[in-house]
Coordinates of C-alpha atoms in Angstrom, one line a residue:
Chain A
M1 CA 97.4 -58.2 79.7
S2 CA 95.4 -60.3 77.4
K3 CA 92.1 -59.8 79.3
S4 CA 90.8 -56.3 79.9
K5 CA 89.9 -55.6 83.5
F6 CA 86.8 -53.8 82.5
K7 CA 83.5 -55.7 82.1
N8 CA 81.5 -53.0 80.4
P9 CA 82.0 -53.5 76.6
V10 CA 81.8 -49.8 75.8
V11 CA 84.4 -49.0 78.4
K12 CA 86.5 -51.9 77.1
W13 CA 86.2 -50.7 73.5
I14 CA 87.2 -47.1 74.4
D15 CA 90.0 -48.2 76.8
H16 CA 91.6 -50.3 74.1
R17 CA 91.9 -47.3 71.9
L18 CA 92.2 -44.5 74.5
P19 CA 93.4 -45.9 77.8
V20 CA 91.8 -43.2 80.0
F21 CA 90.0 -45.8 82.1
S22 CA 93.2 -47.8 82.7
F23 CA 94.9 -44.5 83.6
M24 CA 92.2 -43.5 86.1
D25 CA 92.1 -47.1 87.5
H26 CA 95.9 -47.0 87.9
E27 CA 96.2 -43.5 89.4
L28 CA 93.0 -43.2 91.5
N29 CA 92.0 -46.8 92.3
H30 CA 95.1 -49.1 92.7
Y31 CA 97.5 -46.2 93.3
P32 CA 99.5 -47.5 96.3
T33 CA 99.5 -45.0 99.1
P34 CA 101.4 -45.2 102.4
K35 CA 99.0 -46.7 105.0
N36 CA 99.9 -44.3 107.8
L37 CA 98.7 -41.0 106.3
N38 CA 97.0 -38.8 108.8
Y39 CA 94.3 -36.1 108.3
F40 CA 96.8 -33.5 107.3
W41 CA 97.1 -35.4 104.0
N42 CA 93.5 -34.5 103.2
F43 CA 94.4 -30.9 102.3
G44 CA 95.7 -31.7 98.8
S45 CA 92.4 -33.0 97.6
L46 CA 90.6 -30.3 99.5
A47 CA 92.7 -27.7 97.6
G48 CA 91.7 -29.4 94.3
F49 CA 88.1 -29.3 95.3
A50 CA 88.4 -25.6 96.2
L51 CA 90.0 -24.9 92.8
V52 CA 87.2 -26.6 90.9
T53 CA 84.6 -24.7 93.0
M54 CA 86.3 -21.4 92.3
I55 CA 86.4 -22.1 88.6
I56 CA 82.8 -23.2 88.3
T57 CA 81.4 -20.3 90.4
G58 CA 83.7 -18.0 88.6
I59 CA 82.5 -18.9 85.2
V60 CA 78.9 -18.5 86.3
L61 CA 79.7 -15.1 87.9
S62 CA 81.4 -13.9 84.7
M63 CA 78.1 -14.5 82.9
N64 CA 76.6 -11.7 85.0
Y65 CA 79.6 -9.4 85.5
T66 CA 80.5 -6.2 83.5
A67 CA 84.2 -5.3 83.4
H68 CA 83.8 -1.5 83.1
V69 CA 84.5 1.1 85.7
D70 CA 81.0 2.6 85.3
Y71 CA 79.2 -0.7 85.6
A72 CA 81.4 -3.2 87.5
F73 CA 80.2 -2.2 91.0
D74 CA 76.6 -2.1 90.0
S75 CA 76.8 -5.4 88.1
V76 CA 78.1 -7.0 91.3
E77 CA 75.3 -5.5 93.3
R78 CA 72.9 -6.8 90.6
I79 CA 74.3 -10.3 91.1
M80 CA 73.7 -9.9 94.9
R81 CA 70.1 -8.6 94.5
D82 CA 68.6 -9.6 91.2
V83 CA 70.3 -12.5 89.6
N84 CA 68.7 -15.8 90.6
H85 CA 70.8 -17.3 93.5
G86 CA 73.5 -14.7 92.6
W87 CA 74.1 -13.9 96.3
L88 CA 74.8 -17.6 97.0
I89 CA 77.2 -18.0 94.0
R90 CA 79.1 -14.8 94.9
Y91 CA 79.4 -15.7 98.5
I92 CA 80.7 -19.1 97.6
H93 CA 83.3 -17.5 95.3
M94 CA 84.2 -14.8 97.8
N95 CA 84.6 -17.2 100.8
G96 CA 85.9 -19.9 98.5
A97 CA 89.0 -17.8 97.9
S98 CA 89.6 -17.5 101.7
F99 CA 89.0 -21.2 102.2
F100 CA 91.3 -22.1 99.3
F101 CA 94.1 -20.2 101.0
I102 CA 93.3 -21.7 104.4
V103 CA 93.5 -25.2 102.9
V104 CA 96.6 -24.4 100.9
Y105 CA 98.4 -22.8 103.9
I106 CA 97.7 -25.9 106.0
H107 CA 98.9 -28.0 103.0
I108 CA 102.2 -26.0 102.9
F109 CA 102.7 -26.2 106.7
R110 CA 102.1 -30.0 106.5
G111 CA 104.8 -30.2 103.9
L112 CA 107.2 -28.2 106.1
Y113 CA 106.5 -30.2 109.2
Y114 CA 106.9 -33.6 107.6
G115 CA 109.7 -32.6 105.2
S116 CA 107.7 -33.4 102.1
Y117 CA 109.9 -31.0 100.0
K118 CA 113.0 -33.2 100.3
A119 CA 114.5 -35.4 97.7
P120 CA 113.1 -36.9 95.5
R121 CA 110.1 -34.5 95.8
E122 CA 111.9 -31.1 95.2
L123 CA 110.1 -30.4 91.9
L124 CA 106.8 -31.4 93.5
W125 CA 107.4 -28.8 96.1
I126 CA 108.5 -26.1 93.6
L127 CA 105.5 -26.6 91.5
G128 CA 103.4 -26.2 94.6
V129 CA 105.1 -22.9 95.4
L130 CA 104.4 -21.8 91.8
I131 CA 100.7 -22.7 92.3
L132 CA 100.8 -20.5 95.5
L133 CA 102.2 -17.6 93.5
L134 CA 99.6 -18.0 90.7
M135 CA 96.9 -18.2 93.3
M136 CA 98.1 -14.9 94.9
A137 CA 98.1 -13.2 91.5
T138 CA 94.6 -14.5 90.7
A139 CA 93.2 -13.7 94.1
F140 CA 94.6 -10.2 94.0
M141 CA 93.1 -9.5 90.5
G142 CA 89.8 -11.0 91.5
Y143 CA 89.6 -8.7 94.5
V144 CA 89.8 -5.7 92.1
L145 CA 86.9 -6.7 90.0
P146 CA 84.0 -5.6 92.3
W147 CA 85.5 -2.1 92.0
G148 CA 84.9 -1.1 95.6
Q149 CA 87.2 1.2 97.5
M150 CA 89.4 -1.7 98.7
S151 CA 89.5 -3.1 95.2
F152 CA 90.7 0.2 93.8
W153 CA 93.2 1.2 96.5
G154 CA 94.5 -2.4 96.8
A155 CA 95.1 -2.4 93.1
T156 CA 96.8 1.0 93.3
V157 CA 99.1 0.0 96.2
I158 CA 100.1 -3.4 94.8
T159 CA 100.8 -2.3 91.3
N160 CA 102.8 0.6 92.7
L161 CA 105.1 -2.0 94.3
F162 CA 106.7 -2.4 90.9
S163 CA 107.6 1.3 90.8
A164 CA 110.3 0.4 93.3
I165 CA 112.3 -1.2 90.6
P166 CA 115.1 1.1 89.7
L167 CA 115.1 2.9 86.3
V168 CA 112.2 1.1 84.6
G169 CA 109.8 1.0 87.6
E170 CA 107.6 3.8 86.5
S171 CA 107.3 2.6 82.9
I172 CA 106.4 -0.9 84.2
V173 CA 103.6 0.5 86.4
T174 CA 102.2 2.6 83.5
W175 CA 102.3 -0.6 81.4
L176 CA 100.5 -2.5 84.0
W177 CA 97.8 0.1 84.3
G178 CA 97.5 0.9 80.6
G179 CA 97.3 4.5 81.6
F180 CA 98.4 6.9 84.3
S181 CA 96.3 5.5 87.1
V182 CA 94.2 2.4 87.9
D183 CA 91.4 2.8 85.4
N184 CA 89.2 1.0 82.9
S185 CA 92.1 -0.5 81.0
T186 CA 93.4 -1.9 84.3
L187 CA 90.1 -3.4 85.2
N188 CA 89.6 -5.0 81.8
R189 CA 93.1 -6.7 81.8
F190 CA 92.6 -7.8 85.4
F191 CA 89.3 -9.4 84.4
S192 CA 90.9 -11.2 81.5
L193 CA 93.8 -12.4 83.6
H194 CA 91.6 -13.4 86.5
F195 CA 89.6 -15.5 84.1
V196 CA 92.6 -17.3 82.5
L197 CA 95.0 -17.8 85.4
P198 CA 92.9 -20.4 87.1
F199 CA 93.2 -22.6 84.0
V200 CA 97.0 -22.1 84.2
I201 CA 96.8 -23.2 87.8
V202 CA 94.9 -26.3 86.6
G203 CA 97.8 -27.0 84.3
V204 CA 100.4 -26.7 87.0
V205 CA 98.3 -28.8 89.4
I206 CA 98.3 -31.6 86.8
L207 CA 102.1 -31.3 86.7
H208 CA 102.1 -31.3 90.6
L209 CA 100.1 -34.5 90.5
V210 CA 102.3 -36.2 87.9
A211 CA 105.3 -35.3 90.1
L212 CA 103.5 -36.6 93.2
H213 CA 102.6 -39.9 91.6
R214 CA 106.2 -40.5 90.5
F215 CA 107.3 -41.3 94.0
G216 CA 103.9 -41.3 95.8
S217 CA 102.9 -39.4 98.9
N218 CA 105.3 -38.7 101.7
N219 CA 104.0 -39.9 105.1
P220 CA 104.1 -38.8 108.8
I221 CA 107.2 -40.9 109.5
G222 CA 108.9 -39.6 106.4
I223 CA 110.7 -42.8 105.5
D224 CA 110.3 -44.4 102.1
V225 CA 107.8 -47.1 101.3
R226 CA 109.6 -50.4 101.4
G227 CA 107.0 -52.5 99.6
T228 CA 103.4 -53.4 99.3
Q229 CA 103.1 -54.2 103.0
D230 CA 103.6 -50.4 103.7
T231 CA 100.8 -49.3 101.3
V232 CA 97.1 -49.6 100.7
P233 CA 95.3 -49.0 97.5
F234 CA 94.1 -45.4 97.1
S235 CA 90.5 -46.6 96.7
P236 CA 88.6 -47.2 98.8
Y237 CA 90.9 -46.3 101.7
Y238 CA 91.8 -42.7 100.8
T239 CA 88.9 -41.9 98.6
I240 CA 86.7 -42.5 101.6
K241 CA 89.0 -40.6 103.9
D242 CA 89.2 -37.7 101.5
L243 CA 85.4 -37.7 101.2
F244 CA 85.0 -37.7 104.9
G245 CA 87.5 -34.8 105.2
L246 CA 85.6 -33.0 102.4
S247 CA 82.3 -33.2 104.3
V248 CA 83.9 -31.8 107.4
F249 CA 85.4 -29.0 105.3
L250 CA 82.1 -28.3 103.6
S251 CA 80.4 -28.0 107.0
F252 CA 82.8 -25.1 107.9
F253 CA 82.6 -23.7 104.4
A254 CA 78.8 -23.7 104.4
A255 CA 78.7 -22.2 107.9
A256 CA 80.8 -19.3 106.5
V257 CA 78.8 -18.9 103.3
F258 CA 75.4 -18.9 105.0
F259 CA 76.1 -17.3 108.4
F260 CA 79.3 -15.2 108.2
P261 CA 79.7 -14.4 104.5
N262 CA 81.4 -11.1 105.0
F263 CA 83.5 -12.0 108.1
M264 CA 86.7 -12.3 106.0
G265 CA 85.9 -9.4 103.8
H266 CA 86.3 -5.6 104.4
P267 CA 83.2 -3.4 104.6
D268 CA 84.9 -0.6 102.6
N269 CA 84.6 -2.8 99.6
Y270 CA 80.9 -2.2 99.5
I271 CA 81.6 1.5 98.8
E272 CA 82.1 2.1 95.1
A273 CA 85.7 3.0 94.0
N274 CA 86.5 6.6 94.3
P275 CA 89.9 7.6 92.8
M276 CA 89.8 11.0 94.7
V277 CA 89.5 9.5 98.2
T278 CA 91.7 6.9 99.9
P279 CA 90.2 5.0 102.8
A280 CA 91.8 5.8 106.2
H281 CA 93.2 2.4 106.6
I282 CA 94.0 0.1 103.7
V283 CA 94.5 -3.6 104.4
P284 CA 94.8 -6.4 101.8
E285 CA 92.7 -9.6 102.1
W286 CA 93.8 -11.6 105.2
Y287 CA 95.8 -14.2 103.2
F288 CA 98.2 -11.5 102.1
L289 CA 98.6 -9.9 105.6
P290 CA 101.9 -11.7 106.6
F291 CA 103.5 -10.6 103.3
Y292 CA 102.1 -7.1 103.8
A293 CA 103.6 -7.0 107.2
I294 CA 107.0 -7.9 105.8
L295 CA 106.6 -5.2 103.1
R296 CA 105.9 -2.5 105.8
A297 CA 108.6 -3.7 108.2
V298 CA 111.4 -2.7 105.9
P299 CA 112.0 1.1 106.0
D300 CA 113.0 1.3 102.3
K301 CA 110.7 1.1 99.3
L302 CA 112.8 -1.3 97.1
G303 CA 113.9 -3.2 100.2
G304 CA 110.4 -3.8 101.3
V305 CA 109.3 -5.1 98.0
L306 CA 112.4 -7.4 97.7
F307 CA 111.9 -8.8 101.2
M308 CA 108.2 -9.4 100.5
F309 CA 108.9 -11.3 97.3
G310 CA 111.9 -12.9 99.0
A311 CA 109.6 -14.4 101.6
I312 CA 108.2 -16.6 98.7
A313 CA 111.5 -16.9 96.9
V314 CA 113.0 -18.7 99.9
L315 CA 110.3 -21.4 99.6
F316 CA 111.5 -22.2 96.1
I317 CA 115.0 -23.0 97.3
L318 CA 113.9 -24.6 100.5
P319 CA 114.7 -28.2 99.3
W320 CA 118.4 -27.1 99.2
L321 CA 118.4 -24.9 102.3
D322 CA 117.4 -27.8 104.5
R323 CA 120.4 -30.1 104.7
S324 CA 119.0 -32.7 107.0
P325 CA 118.4 -36.1 105.5
V326 CA 115.6 -36.8 108.0
R327 CA 112.2 -35.7 106.6
S328 CA 109.7 -35.9 109.4
S329 CA 109.8 -33.5 112.4
Q330 CA 108.8 -36.5 114.6
F331 CA 112.5 -37.4 114.6
R332 CA 113.9 -33.9 114.7
P333 CA 113.3 -32.6 118.3
I334 CA 114.9 -29.1 117.8
F335 CA 113.4 -28.6 114.3
K336 CA 110.0 -29.4 115.7
I337 CA 110.2 -26.6 118.2
F338 CA 111.4 -24.2 115.6
F339 CA 108.6 -25.3 113.2
W340 CA 106.0 -24.1 115.8
I341 CA 107.9 -20.9 116.3
L342 CA 107.8 -20.3 112.5
F343 CA 104.1 -21.1 112.5
L344 CA 103.4 -18.6 115.3
D345 CA 105.7 -16.1 113.6
C346 CA 103.6 -16.3 110.4
I347 CA 100.4 -15.8 112.5
L348 CA 102.0 -12.8 114.2
L349 CA 103.0 -11.4 110.9
G350 CA 99.4 -11.8 109.7
Y351 CA 98.2 -10.0 112.8
L352 CA 100.7 -7.2 112.4
G353 CA 99.8 -6.8 108.7
A354 CA 96.3 -5.9 109.8
M355 CA 97.5 -3.3 112.4
P356 CA 98.4 0.3 111.5
A357 CA 102.1 0.8 110.6
E358 CA 103.1 2.7 113.7
G359 CA 104.7 2.4 117.2
I360 CA 105.1 -1.1 118.6
Y361 CA 103.6 -2.8 115.6
V362 CA 106.5 -1.6 113.4
I363 CA 109.1 -3.0 115.9
L364 CA 107.3 -6.3 116.2
S365 CA 107.0 -6.6 112.4
R366 CA 110.8 -6.1 112.1
I367 CA 111.5 -8.8 114.7
A368 CA 109.0 -11.2 113.1
T369 CA 110.4 -10.5 109.6
A370 CA 113.9 -11.1 110.8
Y371 CA 112.9 -14.4 112.4
Y372 CA 111.2 -15.5 109.2
F373 CA 114.4 -15.1 107.2
F374 CA 116.6 -16.4 110.0
H375 CA 114.5 -19.6 110.0
F376 CA 114.9 -20.2 106.3
L377 CA 118.3 -18.9 105.5
I378 CA 120.3 -19.7 108.7
L379 CA 118.4 -22.2 110.8
F380 CA 117.5 -24.6 108.0
P381 CA 121.1 -25.0 106.7
L382 CA 122.8 -25.1 110.1
L383 CA 120.5 -27.1 112.2
P384 CA 121.5 -30.5 110.9
Y385 CA 125.1 -29.9 112.2
I386 CA 123.7 -29.3 115.8
E387 CA 120.6 -31.4 116.0
K388 CA 120.7 -35.1 117.1
T389 CA 117.9 -36.8 115.4
K390 CA 115.9 -39.7 116.9
P391 CA 116.4 -43.2 115.3
L392 CA 114.2 -43.8 112.4
P393 CA 111.9 -46.9 112.3
I394 CA 112.9 -49.7 109.9
S395 CA 109.7 -49.4 108.0
I396 CA 106.3 -47.8 108.0
S397 CA 104.8 -51.0 109.4
E398 CA 107.2 -51.3 112.2
P399 CA 105.8 -48.7 114.7
V400 CA 102.5 -50.4 114.3
L401 CA 103.4 -54.1 114.2
G402 CA 106.7 -54.3 116.0
G403 CA 106.9 -53.9 119.8
G404 CA 110.4 -52.8 120.7
S405 CA 113.2 -53.8 118.5
P406 CA 113.5 -53.7 114.7
A407 CA 114.0 -57.4 114.9
S408 CA 110.6 -58.0 116.2
A409 CA 109.1 -56.1 113.3
F410 CA 110.9 -58.4 110.9
A411 CA 109.7 -61.3 112.9
M412 CA 106.1 -60.1 112.6
R413 CA 106.5 -59.7 108.9
E414 CA 108.0 -63.2 108.5
K415 CA 105.0 -64.6 110.3
K416 CA 102.6 -62.9 108.0
Chain B
M1 CA 77.2 -73.3 108.0
P2 CA 73.6 -72.4 106.9
K3 CA 73.5 -69.8 109.7
N4 CA 76.8 -68.3 108.5
S5 CA 75.7 -68.0 104.9
K6 CA 72.4 -66.5 106.0
S7 CA 74.1 -63.8 108.0
K8 CA 76.4 -63.1 105.1
N9 CA 73.4 -62.6 102.8
N10 CA 71.9 -60.2 105.3
N11 CA 75.0 -58.2 105.4
E12 CA 75.1 -58.0 101.6
G13 CA 71.5 -56.7 101.6
K14 CA 72.5 -54.1 104.2
R15 CA 75.6 -53.1 102.2
D16 CA 73.6 -52.7 99.0
F17 CA 71.1 -50.6 100.9
L18 CA 73.9 -48.4 102.3
I19 CA 75.5 -48.0 98.9
I20 CA 72.3 -47.2 97.1
S21 CA 71.2 -44.7 99.7
T22 CA 74.7 -43.1 99.7
Y23 CA 74.6 -42.6 96.0
A24 CA 71.0 -41.3 96.1
M25 CA 72.0 -38.7 98.7
A26 CA 75.0 -37.7 96.8
G27 CA 72.9 -37.4 93.6
I28 CA 70.3 -35.2 95.4
G29 CA 73.2 -33.1 96.8
A30 CA 74.8 -32.7 93.4
A31 CA 71.5 -31.7 91.8
S32 CA 70.7 -29.1 94.5
V33 CA 74.2 -27.6 94.0
A34 CA 73.8 -27.7 90.2
W35 CA 70.4 -25.9 90.3
P36 CA 71.5 -22.4 91.4
L37 CA 74.3 -22.6 88.8
I38 CA 71.8 -23.3 86.1
D39 CA 69.0 -21.1 87.3
Q40 CA 71.2 -18.0 87.4
M41 CA 71.0 -18.0 83.6
N42 CA 67.2 -17.4 83.7
P43 CA 65.9 -13.8 83.6
A44 CA 67.0 -11.9 86.7
A45 CA 64.6 -9.9 88.9
D46 CA 65.5 -6.6 87.2
T47 CA 64.9 -8.1 83.8
L48 CA 61.5 -9.4 84.9
A49 CA 60.7 -6.0 86.3
L50 CA 61.1 -4.4 82.9
A51 CA 58.5 -6.7 81.4
S52 CA 55.8 -4.1 80.7
T53 CA 55.7 -1.1 78.4
E54 CA 53.1 1.7 78.2
V55 CA 52.3 3.2 74.8
D56 CA 50.4 6.5 74.1
L57 CA 48.4 6.0 70.8
S58 CA 46.8 9.5 70.7
S59 CA 49.1 10.9 68.0
L60 CA 48.8 7.7 65.8
E61 CA 46.8 8.7 62.7
E62 CA 44.6 6.3 60.7
G63 CA 46.9 4.1 58.5
Q64 CA 50.0 4.9 60.6
A65 CA 52.0 2.4 62.6
I66 CA 54.5 2.5 65.3
T67 CA 57.0 0.0 66.7
V68 CA 57.8 -0.1 70.4
T69 CA 60.2 -2.3 72.3
W70 CA 58.8 -4.8 74.8
R71 CA 61.1 -7.4 76.5
G72 CA 63.7 -6.6 73.9
K73 CA 61.4 -7.4 71.0
P74 CA 59.6 -5.1 68.6
V75 CA 55.8 -4.7 69.1
F76 CA 53.8 -3.5 66.1
V77 CA 50.9 -1.1 66.7
R78 CA 48.9 -0.1 63.6
H79 CA 45.9 2.2 63.4
R80 CA 43.8 0.4 60.8
T81 CA 41.6 2.1 58.2
P82 CA 37.9 1.1 57.9
E83 CA 38.6 -0.8 54.7
E84 CA 41.4 -2.8 56.4
I85 CA 39.1 -3.6 59.3
K86 CA 36.4 -4.7 56.8
L87 CA 38.9 -6.9 54.9
A88 CA 40.2 -8.5 58.1
K89 CA 36.7 -9.3 59.3
E90 CA 35.1 -10.5 56.2
V91 CA 37.7 -13.0 55.0
S92 CA 36.8 -16.6 55.2
L93 CA 38.7 -18.6 57.8
D94 CA 38.6 -21.8 55.6
E95 CA 41.6 -20.7 53.6
M96 CA 43.8 -20.0 56.7
R97 CA 46.6 -22.1 58.1
H98 CA 45.9 -20.9 61.6
P99 CA 42.2 -19.9 61.7
E100 CA 41.4 -17.1 64.1
T101 CA 38.7 -14.4 63.8
D102 CA 39.7 -10.7 63.8
E103 CA 37.6 -10.2 67.0
E104 CA 39.6 -12.9 68.8
R105 CA 42.8 -11.0 68.0
V106 CA 41.9 -7.4 68.3
P107 CA 39.8 -6.2 71.3
N108 CA 39.6 -2.6 69.9
E109 CA 39.2 -2.9 66.2
K110 CA 40.9 0.4 65.4
F111 CA 44.3 -0.7 66.9
I112 CA 46.0 -3.9 66.2
V113 CA 48.9 -4.9 68.5
L114 CA 51.3 -7.7 67.5
V115 CA 54.7 -9.0 68.5
G116 CA 56.7 -8.1 65.4
V117 CA 58.6 -11.4 65.2
C118 CA 57.9 -13.8 62.4
T119 CA 56.7 -17.1 63.7
H120 CA 58.9 -18.9 61.2
L121 CA 62.4 -18.2 62.4
G122 CA 62.3 -15.0 64.3
C123 CA 62.9 -12.2 61.7
V124 CA 61.1 -8.9 61.9
P125 CA 58.5 -8.6 59.1
L126 CA 58.2 -5.4 56.9
G127 CA 55.1 -3.3 56.7
Q128 CA 55.4 -0.8 59.5
K129 CA 56.8 2.1 57.4
S130 CA 54.8 3.6 54.6
G131 CA 57.2 2.6 51.9
D132 CA 57.5 -1.0 53.1
V133 CA 56.5 -4.1 51.1
K134 CA 53.3 -5.3 52.9
G135 CA 52.9 -8.6 51.1
Q136 CA 49.9 -9.9 49.1
Y137 CA 47.4 -9.5 51.9
G138 CA 48.4 -5.9 52.8
G139 CA 49.5 -6.6 56.3
W140 CA 53.1 -7.6 56.9
F141 CA 55.7 -9.4 54.8
C142 CA 58.7 -11.2 56.2
P143 CA 61.7 -10.8 53.8
C144 CA 63.7 -13.6 55.2
H145 CA 61.6 -16.5 53.9
G146 CA 58.6 -14.9 52.3
S147 CA 55.7 -15.1 54.8
H148 CA 52.7 -13.0 54.1
Y149 CA 50.5 -11.7 56.9
D150 CA 47.1 -10.0 56.6
H151 CA 45.6 -6.9 58.3
S152 CA 45.0 -9.0 61.4
G153 CA 48.6 -10.4 61.4
R154 CA 47.4 -13.8 60.4
I155 CA 49.6 -16.0 58.3
R156 CA 48.2 -16.4 54.8
K157 CA 51.0 -17.5 52.6
G158 CA 54.6 -18.7 53.2
P159 CA 56.4 -21.0 55.6
A160 CA 55.4 -19.5 59.0
P161 CA 53.3 -22.0 61.0
T162 CA 51.2 -19.6 63.1
N163 CA 49.8 -16.1 63.1
L164 CA 51.8 -13.2 64.5
E165 CA 51.6 -13.4 68.3
V166 CA 49.3 -11.0 70.1
P167 CA 50.9 -9.9 73.3
S168 CA 48.8 -9.6 76.5
Y169 CA 47.9 -5.9 76.8
K170 CA 45.1 -3.7 78.0
F171 CA 43.7 -0.2 77.4
L172 CA 44.5 1.9 80.5
S173 CA 42.4 4.7 78.9
D174 CA 41.1 5.3 75.3
N175 CA 44.5 6.1 74.0
I176 CA 47.0 4.4 76.3
I177 CA 47.8 0.7 76.3
K178 CA 50.0 -1.3 78.7
I179 CA 51.8 -4.2 77.1
G180 CA 52.8 -7.1 79.4

């Protein structure tokens, strides 16, 4: 403790008074991380990268955007045509939203597969679900800002969800709109909230990281780290691995931004909002489609809204729904099968959300919705009573170092 | 042993090269990403497209002045009287802070065209309206910090460092000018 670990005298002087460098050294450099993390563990840092990208491009876009019903659409077109590099910045922001959701959804499925939500990481998981909710609110309000037809009608449909609330529903919707329809007041408050919520997300992300660093990352085997032999320092091992993953991610991202910038958007949003005409077929952005399918699957207004929000609510209580003490799916043969069924179920819901609400699509939506809730509310709590889990390794090092028996793993460690 | 240490040194050189070139590439990448984010604050294409203004001077009587907007700034156009022209031409350049002849500044001696922004700290000088204070030299007077300009818009007294700027303009016909 007597000698500072920093050579630079300025850094040393500052660190003695304000230990930010010690903090970073501890949390980003020496931070002991399980040595068996696979590439699915890249998606946390990728999500952080996406968030920063969205904030930077968003601040820059706001310098050129006008939040007024008469000018919003034109100001976005001006960004696309006249503002220097405006097309690039907007396409990064637009596709950045989609990629942010892709990354976060993979991050969530990673957590589901490897049981990262289980004790002692329940709060870590809950903070993550909170981030997802904030992201959805932010993305929804951001989609309204260009004031195209999908912006307007998306805003109308989603805000009208709240009218399903008994007694006070209509008053809440009027309050949300600041008028009697989606109009200038709505656009202004959405712009304000779309600007501020990402910074709230940053705050929750910091809490997410504090909670993460309390017990460290989970790992593919899902057993606790037993000591330093099971970990490597975060830097350089995982900084390099994260950077490599980032460059792969950026390759896909750049491909989308430069070659398919409107692939994940809807052409109707390049038509200026018209409160008199609803487009024939309204769909939300792709990342809302599974929830949209659940909403439409229920033949009751309030019921649909409750099930849609319930689909997220079950994630909050997931740490207590899953009673199995075994984290990783690698040792849960039945759970593993159902995990993939749930994954396909979510893809199916996404597909159904994009289809018209008629005929076979409605029936399939109901089946898929029923399975989603069956999986969380019935399967998760009951499975541990039926499932016979595989034996867990003694330590993270054992599957690598030890041949057959746990004893040999110990023997290997003794020799070292 | 010597062979070993030599190969170790070689590896160190290779490693330094790799590290330096990696940082250099990362730096170039970061700079090329930063540039669009910075450049978007420069004037956009539509702003640049509004960079010229046409003014019809046919109704401007001798002694009158009009102010037009060009690039968001006021431009002074004054139809000078023969006495004012005479004064502007005959004054000695020796006593000026920023010596320029009237001919250099005014291609058509009847009409003087100036950017109406004081070269001191950017206020708009008085002198365009008939009741305005025009300063000791009869041209323009900046009320912010007391700069006096003459009939050619040259700084004669006060803190401004240079003469009022003459925008680039040309006469499209006898009475129409295009600024910018």
